[in-house]
Coordinates of C-alpha atoms and ligand atoms in Angstrom, one line a residue:
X1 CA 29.7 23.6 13.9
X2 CA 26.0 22.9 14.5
X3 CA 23.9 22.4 11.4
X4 CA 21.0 24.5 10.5
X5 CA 19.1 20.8 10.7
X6 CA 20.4 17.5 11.3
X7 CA 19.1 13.5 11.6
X8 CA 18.2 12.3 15.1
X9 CA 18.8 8.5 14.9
X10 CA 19.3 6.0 17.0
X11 CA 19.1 2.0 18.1
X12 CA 15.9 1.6 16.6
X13 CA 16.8 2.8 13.2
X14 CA 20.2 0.6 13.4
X15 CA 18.5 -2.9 14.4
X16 CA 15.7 -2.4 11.6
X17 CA 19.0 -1.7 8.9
X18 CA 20.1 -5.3 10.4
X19 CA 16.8 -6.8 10.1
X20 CA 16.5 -5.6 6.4
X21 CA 19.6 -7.1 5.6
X22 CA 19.2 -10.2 7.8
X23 CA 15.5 -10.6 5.5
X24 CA 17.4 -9.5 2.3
X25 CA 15.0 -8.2 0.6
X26 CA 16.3 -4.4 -0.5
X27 CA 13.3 -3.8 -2.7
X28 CA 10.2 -4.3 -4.7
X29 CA 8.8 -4.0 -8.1
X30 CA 5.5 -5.0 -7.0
X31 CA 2.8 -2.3 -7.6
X32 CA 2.0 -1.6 -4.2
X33 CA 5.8 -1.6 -3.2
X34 CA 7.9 -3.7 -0.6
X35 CA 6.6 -4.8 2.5
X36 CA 8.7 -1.6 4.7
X37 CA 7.3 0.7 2.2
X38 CA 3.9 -0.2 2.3
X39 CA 4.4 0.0 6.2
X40 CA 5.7 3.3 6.3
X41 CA 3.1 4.7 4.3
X42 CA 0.5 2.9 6.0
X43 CA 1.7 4.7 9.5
X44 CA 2.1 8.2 7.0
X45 CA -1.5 7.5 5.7
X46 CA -2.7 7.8 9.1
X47 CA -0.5 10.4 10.4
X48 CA -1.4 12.5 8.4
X49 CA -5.3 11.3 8.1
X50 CA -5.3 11.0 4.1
X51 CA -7.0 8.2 1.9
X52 CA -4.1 7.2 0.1
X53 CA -0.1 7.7 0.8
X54 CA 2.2 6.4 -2.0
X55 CA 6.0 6.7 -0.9
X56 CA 9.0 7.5 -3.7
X57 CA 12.1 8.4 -3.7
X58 CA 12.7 12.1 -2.8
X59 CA 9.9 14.7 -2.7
X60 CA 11.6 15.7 -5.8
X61 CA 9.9 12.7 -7.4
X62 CA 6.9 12.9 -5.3
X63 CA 6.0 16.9 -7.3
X64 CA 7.3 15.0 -10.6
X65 CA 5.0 12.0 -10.7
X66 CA 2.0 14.2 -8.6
X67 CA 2.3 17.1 -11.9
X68 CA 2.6 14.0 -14.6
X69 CA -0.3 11.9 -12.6
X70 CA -2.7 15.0 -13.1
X71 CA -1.6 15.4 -16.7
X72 CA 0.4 18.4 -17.0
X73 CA 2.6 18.4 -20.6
X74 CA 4.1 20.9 -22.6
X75 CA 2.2 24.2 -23.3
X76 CA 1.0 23.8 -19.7
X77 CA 1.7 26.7 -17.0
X78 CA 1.6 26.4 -13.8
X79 CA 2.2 28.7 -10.9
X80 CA 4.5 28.5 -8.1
X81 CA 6.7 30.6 -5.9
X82 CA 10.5 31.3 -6.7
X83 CA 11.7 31.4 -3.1
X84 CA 11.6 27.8 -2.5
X85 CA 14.3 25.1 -3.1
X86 CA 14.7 24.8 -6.8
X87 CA 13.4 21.1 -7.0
X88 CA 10.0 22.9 -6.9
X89 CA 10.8 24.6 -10.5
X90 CA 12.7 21.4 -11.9
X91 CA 9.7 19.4 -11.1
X92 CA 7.4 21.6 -13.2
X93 CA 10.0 21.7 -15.9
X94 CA 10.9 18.1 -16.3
X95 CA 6.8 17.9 -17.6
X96 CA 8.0 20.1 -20.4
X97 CA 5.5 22.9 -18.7
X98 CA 6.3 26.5 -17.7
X99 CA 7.1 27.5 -14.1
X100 CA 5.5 30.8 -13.7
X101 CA 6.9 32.1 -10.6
X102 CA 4.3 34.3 -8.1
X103 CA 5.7 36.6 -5.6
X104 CA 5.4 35.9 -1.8
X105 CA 3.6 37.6 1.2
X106 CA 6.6 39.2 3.8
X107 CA 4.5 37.8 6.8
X108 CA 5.2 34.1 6.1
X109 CA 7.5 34.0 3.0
X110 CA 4.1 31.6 1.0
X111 CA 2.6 32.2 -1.7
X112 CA 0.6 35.9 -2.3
X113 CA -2.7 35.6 -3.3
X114 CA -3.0 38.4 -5.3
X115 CA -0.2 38.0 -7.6
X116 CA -1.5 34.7 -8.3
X117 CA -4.6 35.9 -9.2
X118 CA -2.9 38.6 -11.0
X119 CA -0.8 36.2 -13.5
X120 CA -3.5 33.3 -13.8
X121 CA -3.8 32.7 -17.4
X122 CA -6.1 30.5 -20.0
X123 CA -2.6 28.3 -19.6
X124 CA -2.2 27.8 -16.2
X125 CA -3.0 24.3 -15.2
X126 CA -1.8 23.9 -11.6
X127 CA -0.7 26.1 -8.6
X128 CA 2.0 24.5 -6.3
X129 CA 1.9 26.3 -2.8
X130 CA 4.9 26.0 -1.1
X131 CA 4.6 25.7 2.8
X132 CA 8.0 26.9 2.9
X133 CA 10.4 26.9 6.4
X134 CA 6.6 24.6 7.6
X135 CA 4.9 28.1 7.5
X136 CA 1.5 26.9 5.4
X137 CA 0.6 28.9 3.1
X138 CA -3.0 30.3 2.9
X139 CA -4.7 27.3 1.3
X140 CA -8.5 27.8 1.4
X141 CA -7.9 31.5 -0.9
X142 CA -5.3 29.1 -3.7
X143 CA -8.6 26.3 -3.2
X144 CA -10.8 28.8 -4.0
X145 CA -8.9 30.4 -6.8
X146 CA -8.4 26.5 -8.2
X147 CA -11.7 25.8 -8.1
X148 CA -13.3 29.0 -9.8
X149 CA -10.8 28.0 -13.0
X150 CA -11.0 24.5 -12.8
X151 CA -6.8 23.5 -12.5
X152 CA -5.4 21.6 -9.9
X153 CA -3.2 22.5 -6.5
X154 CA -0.2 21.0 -5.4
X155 CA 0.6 21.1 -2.2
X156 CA 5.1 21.2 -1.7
X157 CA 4.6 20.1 1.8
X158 CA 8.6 18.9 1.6
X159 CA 9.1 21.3 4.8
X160 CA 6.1 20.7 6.2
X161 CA 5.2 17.3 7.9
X162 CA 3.7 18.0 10.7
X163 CA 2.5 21.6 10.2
X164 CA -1.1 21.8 10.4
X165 CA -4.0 24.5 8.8
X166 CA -7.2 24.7 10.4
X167 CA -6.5 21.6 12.7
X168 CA -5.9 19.6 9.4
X169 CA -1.9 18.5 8.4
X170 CA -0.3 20.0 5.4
X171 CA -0.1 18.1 2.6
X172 CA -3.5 17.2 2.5
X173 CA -5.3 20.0 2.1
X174 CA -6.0 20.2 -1.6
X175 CA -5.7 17.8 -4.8
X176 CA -2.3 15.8 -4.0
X177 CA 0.9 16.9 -1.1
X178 CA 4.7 16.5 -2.1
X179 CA 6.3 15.4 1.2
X180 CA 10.2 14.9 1.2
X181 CA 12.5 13.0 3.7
X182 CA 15.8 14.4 2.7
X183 CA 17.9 14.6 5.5
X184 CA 17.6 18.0 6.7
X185 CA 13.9 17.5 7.1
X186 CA 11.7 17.0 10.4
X187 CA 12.3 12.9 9.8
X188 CA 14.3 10.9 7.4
X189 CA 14.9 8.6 5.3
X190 CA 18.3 9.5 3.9
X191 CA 16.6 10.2 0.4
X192 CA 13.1 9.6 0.4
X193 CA 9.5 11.3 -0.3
X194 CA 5.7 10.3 -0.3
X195 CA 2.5 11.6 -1.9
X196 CA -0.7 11.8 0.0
X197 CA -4.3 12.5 -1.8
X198 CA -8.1 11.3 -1.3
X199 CA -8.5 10.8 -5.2
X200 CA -8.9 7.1 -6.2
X201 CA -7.2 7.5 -9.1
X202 CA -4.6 10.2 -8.8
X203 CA -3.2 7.4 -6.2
X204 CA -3.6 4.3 -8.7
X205 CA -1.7 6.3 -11.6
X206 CA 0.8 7.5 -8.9
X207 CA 1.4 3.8 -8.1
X208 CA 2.0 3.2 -11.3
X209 CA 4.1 6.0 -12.0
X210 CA 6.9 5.8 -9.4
X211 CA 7.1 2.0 -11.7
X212 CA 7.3 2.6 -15.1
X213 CA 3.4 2.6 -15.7
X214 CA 3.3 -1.0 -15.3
X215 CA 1.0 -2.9 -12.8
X216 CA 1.5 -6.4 -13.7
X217 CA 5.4 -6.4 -15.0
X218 CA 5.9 -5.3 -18.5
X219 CA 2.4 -4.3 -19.4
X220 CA 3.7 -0.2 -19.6
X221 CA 0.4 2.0 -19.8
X222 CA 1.4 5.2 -19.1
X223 CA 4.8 7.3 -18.4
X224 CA 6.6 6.3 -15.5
X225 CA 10.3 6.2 -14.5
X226 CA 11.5 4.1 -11.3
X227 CA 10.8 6.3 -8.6
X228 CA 10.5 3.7 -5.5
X229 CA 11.6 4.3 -2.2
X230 CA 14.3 1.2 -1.5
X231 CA 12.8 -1.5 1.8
X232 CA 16.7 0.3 3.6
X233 CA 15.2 4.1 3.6
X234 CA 11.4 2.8 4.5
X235 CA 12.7 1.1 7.5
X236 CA 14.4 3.9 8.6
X237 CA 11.5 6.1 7.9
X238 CA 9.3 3.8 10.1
X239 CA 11.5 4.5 12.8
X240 CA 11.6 8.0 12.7
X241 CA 8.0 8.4 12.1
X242 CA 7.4 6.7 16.3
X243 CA 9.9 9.5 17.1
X244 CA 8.0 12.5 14.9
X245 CA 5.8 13.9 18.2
X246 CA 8.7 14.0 20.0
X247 CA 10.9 15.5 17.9
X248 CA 8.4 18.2 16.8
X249 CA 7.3 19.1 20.7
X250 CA 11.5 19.4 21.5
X251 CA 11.6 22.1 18.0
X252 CA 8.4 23.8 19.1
X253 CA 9.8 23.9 22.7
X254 CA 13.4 25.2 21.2
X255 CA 10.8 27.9 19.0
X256 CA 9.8 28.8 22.3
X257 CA 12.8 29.5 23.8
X258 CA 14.1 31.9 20.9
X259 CA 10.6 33.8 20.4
X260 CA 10.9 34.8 24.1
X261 CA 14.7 36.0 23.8
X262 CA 14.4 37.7 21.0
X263 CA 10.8 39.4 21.0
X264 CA 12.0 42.7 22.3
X265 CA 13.6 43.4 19.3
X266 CA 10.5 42.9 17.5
X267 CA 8.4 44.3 20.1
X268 CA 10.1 47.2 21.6
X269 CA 12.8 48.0 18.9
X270 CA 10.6 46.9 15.5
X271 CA 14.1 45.9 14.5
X272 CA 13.4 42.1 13.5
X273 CA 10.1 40.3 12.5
X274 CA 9.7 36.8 14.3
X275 CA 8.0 33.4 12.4
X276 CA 4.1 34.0 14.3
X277 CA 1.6 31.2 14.6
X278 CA -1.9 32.0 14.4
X279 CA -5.1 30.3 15.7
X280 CA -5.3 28.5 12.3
X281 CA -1.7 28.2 11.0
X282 CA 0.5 25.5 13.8
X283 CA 4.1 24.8 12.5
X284 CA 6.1 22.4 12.2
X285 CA 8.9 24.6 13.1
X286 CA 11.3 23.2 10.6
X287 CA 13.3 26.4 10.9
X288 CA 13.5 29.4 12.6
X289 CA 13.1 32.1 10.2
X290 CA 13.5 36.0 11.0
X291 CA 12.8 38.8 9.0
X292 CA 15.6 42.0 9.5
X293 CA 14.6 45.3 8.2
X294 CA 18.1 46.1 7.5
X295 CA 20.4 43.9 5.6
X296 CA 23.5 45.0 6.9
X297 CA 22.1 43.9 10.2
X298 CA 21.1 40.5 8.9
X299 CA 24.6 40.2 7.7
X300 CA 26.6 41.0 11.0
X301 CA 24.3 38.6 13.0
X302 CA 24.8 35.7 10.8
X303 CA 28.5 36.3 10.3
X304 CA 28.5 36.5 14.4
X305 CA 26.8 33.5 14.6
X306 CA 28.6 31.2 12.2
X307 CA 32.2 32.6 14.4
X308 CA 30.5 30.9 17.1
X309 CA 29.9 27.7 15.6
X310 CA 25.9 27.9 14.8
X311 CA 25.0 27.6 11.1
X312 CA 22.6 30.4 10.7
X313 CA 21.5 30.2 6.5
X314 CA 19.9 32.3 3.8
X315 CA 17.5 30.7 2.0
X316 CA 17.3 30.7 -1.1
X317 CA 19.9 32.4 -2.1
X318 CA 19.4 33.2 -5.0
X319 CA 15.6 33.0 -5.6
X320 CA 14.8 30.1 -8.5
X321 CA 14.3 32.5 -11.4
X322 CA 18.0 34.9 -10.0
X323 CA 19.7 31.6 -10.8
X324 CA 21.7 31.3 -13.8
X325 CA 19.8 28.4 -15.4
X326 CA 16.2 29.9 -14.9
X327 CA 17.6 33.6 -15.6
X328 CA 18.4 32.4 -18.7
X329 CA 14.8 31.1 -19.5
X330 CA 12.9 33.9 -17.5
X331 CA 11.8 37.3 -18.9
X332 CA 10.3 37.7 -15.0
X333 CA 14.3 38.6 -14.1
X334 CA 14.1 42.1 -13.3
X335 CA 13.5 42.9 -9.1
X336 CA 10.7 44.9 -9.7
X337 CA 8.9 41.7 -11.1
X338 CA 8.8 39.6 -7.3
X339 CA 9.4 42.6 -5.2
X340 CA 8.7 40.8 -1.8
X341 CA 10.8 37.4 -3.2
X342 CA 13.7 39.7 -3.4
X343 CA 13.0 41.1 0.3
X344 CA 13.1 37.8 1.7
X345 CA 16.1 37.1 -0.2
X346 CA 17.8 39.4 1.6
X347 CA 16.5 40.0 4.8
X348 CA 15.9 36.7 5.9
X349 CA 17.8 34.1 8.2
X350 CA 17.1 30.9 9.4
X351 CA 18.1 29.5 12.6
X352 CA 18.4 26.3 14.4
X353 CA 15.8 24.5 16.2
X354 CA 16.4 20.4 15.4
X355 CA 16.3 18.1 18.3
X356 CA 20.0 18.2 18.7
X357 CA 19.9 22.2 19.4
X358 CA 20.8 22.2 23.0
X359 CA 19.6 25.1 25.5
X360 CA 22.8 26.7 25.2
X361 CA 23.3 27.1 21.7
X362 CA 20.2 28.7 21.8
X363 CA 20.9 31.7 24.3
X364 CA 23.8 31.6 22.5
X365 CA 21.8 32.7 19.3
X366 CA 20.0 35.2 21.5
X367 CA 23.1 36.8 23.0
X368 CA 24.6 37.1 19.7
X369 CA 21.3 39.5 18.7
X370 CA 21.9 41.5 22.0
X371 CA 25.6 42.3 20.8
X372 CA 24.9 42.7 17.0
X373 CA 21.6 44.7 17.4
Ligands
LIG1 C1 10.4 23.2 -0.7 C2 11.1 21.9 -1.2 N1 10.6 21.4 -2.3 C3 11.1 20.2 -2.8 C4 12.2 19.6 -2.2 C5 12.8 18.4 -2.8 O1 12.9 17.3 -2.0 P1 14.0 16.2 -2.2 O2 15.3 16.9 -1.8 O3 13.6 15.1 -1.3 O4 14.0 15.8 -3.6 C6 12.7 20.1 -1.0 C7 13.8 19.5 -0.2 O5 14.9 19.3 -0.5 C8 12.1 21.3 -0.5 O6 12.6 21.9 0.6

């Protein structure tokens, strides 16, 4: 079966594990990390062309410690969308604050401005935009919105390294950007996350965070937990990050390849809606995502596909606040609340386009539409 996404590692990555062992030095406690780590976020710092990149250890942590570093606590809201992965939510929640989920727009599946203008309250501290699928989302409206009530933004760039807005990479386009380096995501580290911002001292808390709130040893200040990212998983991530351009110029080329096979069905049929690039918005193209107007439709091409051996995946399903946990919570339950969350839920598929998709598999994918559709 090919994998909706998949690791592309090789030599490299294998004789920097051996060199990390021959050295045998796993980690650091030190405040500015290991000596890999403080590599691979040097190369990240300027990859992404940010002040400051402190690496942890999934993106999971990286929204935990960025929500703690700006102070967010109980009685806290803050706003993010409920079609993402639910780390998004958890994050918010393990800082004793309230997710308040905002609907999405059905262009890009990011956040929609007007319903977060809609549910901004007196409580809300922060807004997490989610550049979900490496779509990002419209960041200079949730800037503006941030800055006329004085809270924070967020940035979940976990799906979006790479992906750029106005010529500028996600993640840095606002107070503090989540990256994770999971392996499903556009490089890896196994487990693995970083957090990039141009605020001083967001990044000397966040140090201090992902290490217990100590800077000299035991001399605690604030909350932290142990959040580092082990010297094994930065070495790797060193690796991969030599290999990004490459890897994202063979998805945009495999983006290419399906957005030409399947456009009549957008164009000529209005049967599907394709992921669009604009002037301003570049992706990443972590995944291929495409919007059916009918569900049954959606079905028989993804059942079609996975019979011929190509994971084709709906995400997320169920939004965060249909699952049981967050149901429970939620008095936002009801479909009528996040109208276009539930579209997405069940109109749209994600499709392969990882360095390991071959030319094949995708006019495989595209002959599957011409028998299903
Ligand atoms: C949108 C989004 N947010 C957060 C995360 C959490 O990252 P991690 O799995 O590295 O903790 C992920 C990835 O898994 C994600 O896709």
């Amino acid at each position: 079966m090919l994998p909706i996404n998949k690791p592309w590692l090789g030599d490299e990555e294998k004789q920097e594990i051996l060199n990390i062992l021959e050295e045998n030095v796993l980690t650091s406690p030190a405040n500015d990390g290991g000596k890999r780590v403080q590599e691979f976020e040097n190369i990240l710092q300027s990859y992404v062309d940010v002040k400051h990149v402190i690496a942890v250890n999934s993106g999971t942590s990286a929204l935990h410690a960025s929500l703690l570093s700006i102070g967010i606590k109980q009685g806290d809201e803050v706003m993010l969308p409920s079609f993402t992965f639910v780390a998004t939510a958890n994050s918010v929640m393990a800082t004793g604050a309230k997710p308040i989920f905002v609907d999405i727009n059905k262009q890009d599946y990011t956040i929609d401005i007007l319903d977060v203008k809609k549910k901004i309250s007196k409580n809300t501290k922060a807004i997490i935009p989610v550049h979900l699928y490496g779509h990002p989302s419209n960041m200079n409206e949730i800037n503006d919105i941030a800055r006329a009530h004085s809270i924070y933004v967020i940035e979940d760039a976990c799906q979006s390294l790479g992906s750029t807005y106005f010529q500028k990479q996600t993640g840095t386009l606002s107070d503090i950007g989540c990256f994770s380096f999971y392996a499903s995501k556009v490089i890896t580290t196994g487990e693995g996350g970083a957090i990039a911002t141009n605020n001083d001292d967001f990044a000397e808390k966040l140090k201090m965070i992902r290490n217990h709130g100590m800077i000299h040893g035991y001399d605690t200040t604030l909350f932290g937990l142990n959040l580092r990212l082990p010297e094994l998983s930065a070495g790797i991530g060193k690796i991969q990050m030599k290999k990004l351009d490459k890897m994202l110029n063979i998805r945009r080329n495999n983006a290419n390849i399906l957005s030409n096979g399947l456009k009549k069905y957008e164009q000529i049929h209005s049967i599907i809606n394709l992921p669009q690039e604009t002037i301003d918005k570049k992706f990443n193209w972590y995944l291929f995502t495409v919007g059916f107007k009918d569900k049954d439709k959606r079905e028989l091409v993804k059942n079609h596909l996975i019979k011929e051996g190509i994971s084709a995946v709906v995400y997320y399903d169920p939004p965060v606040h249909k699952t049981p946990y967050y149901n429970s919570l939620e008095s936002q339950s009801d479909d009528d609340v996040l109208p276009n969350t539930i579209w997405a839920w069940h109109h749209a598929l994600s499709l392969p386009v990882h360095p390991l998709v071959t030319e094949n598999d995708l006019y495989k994918i595209i002959k599957t539409f011409e028998i299903c559709i």
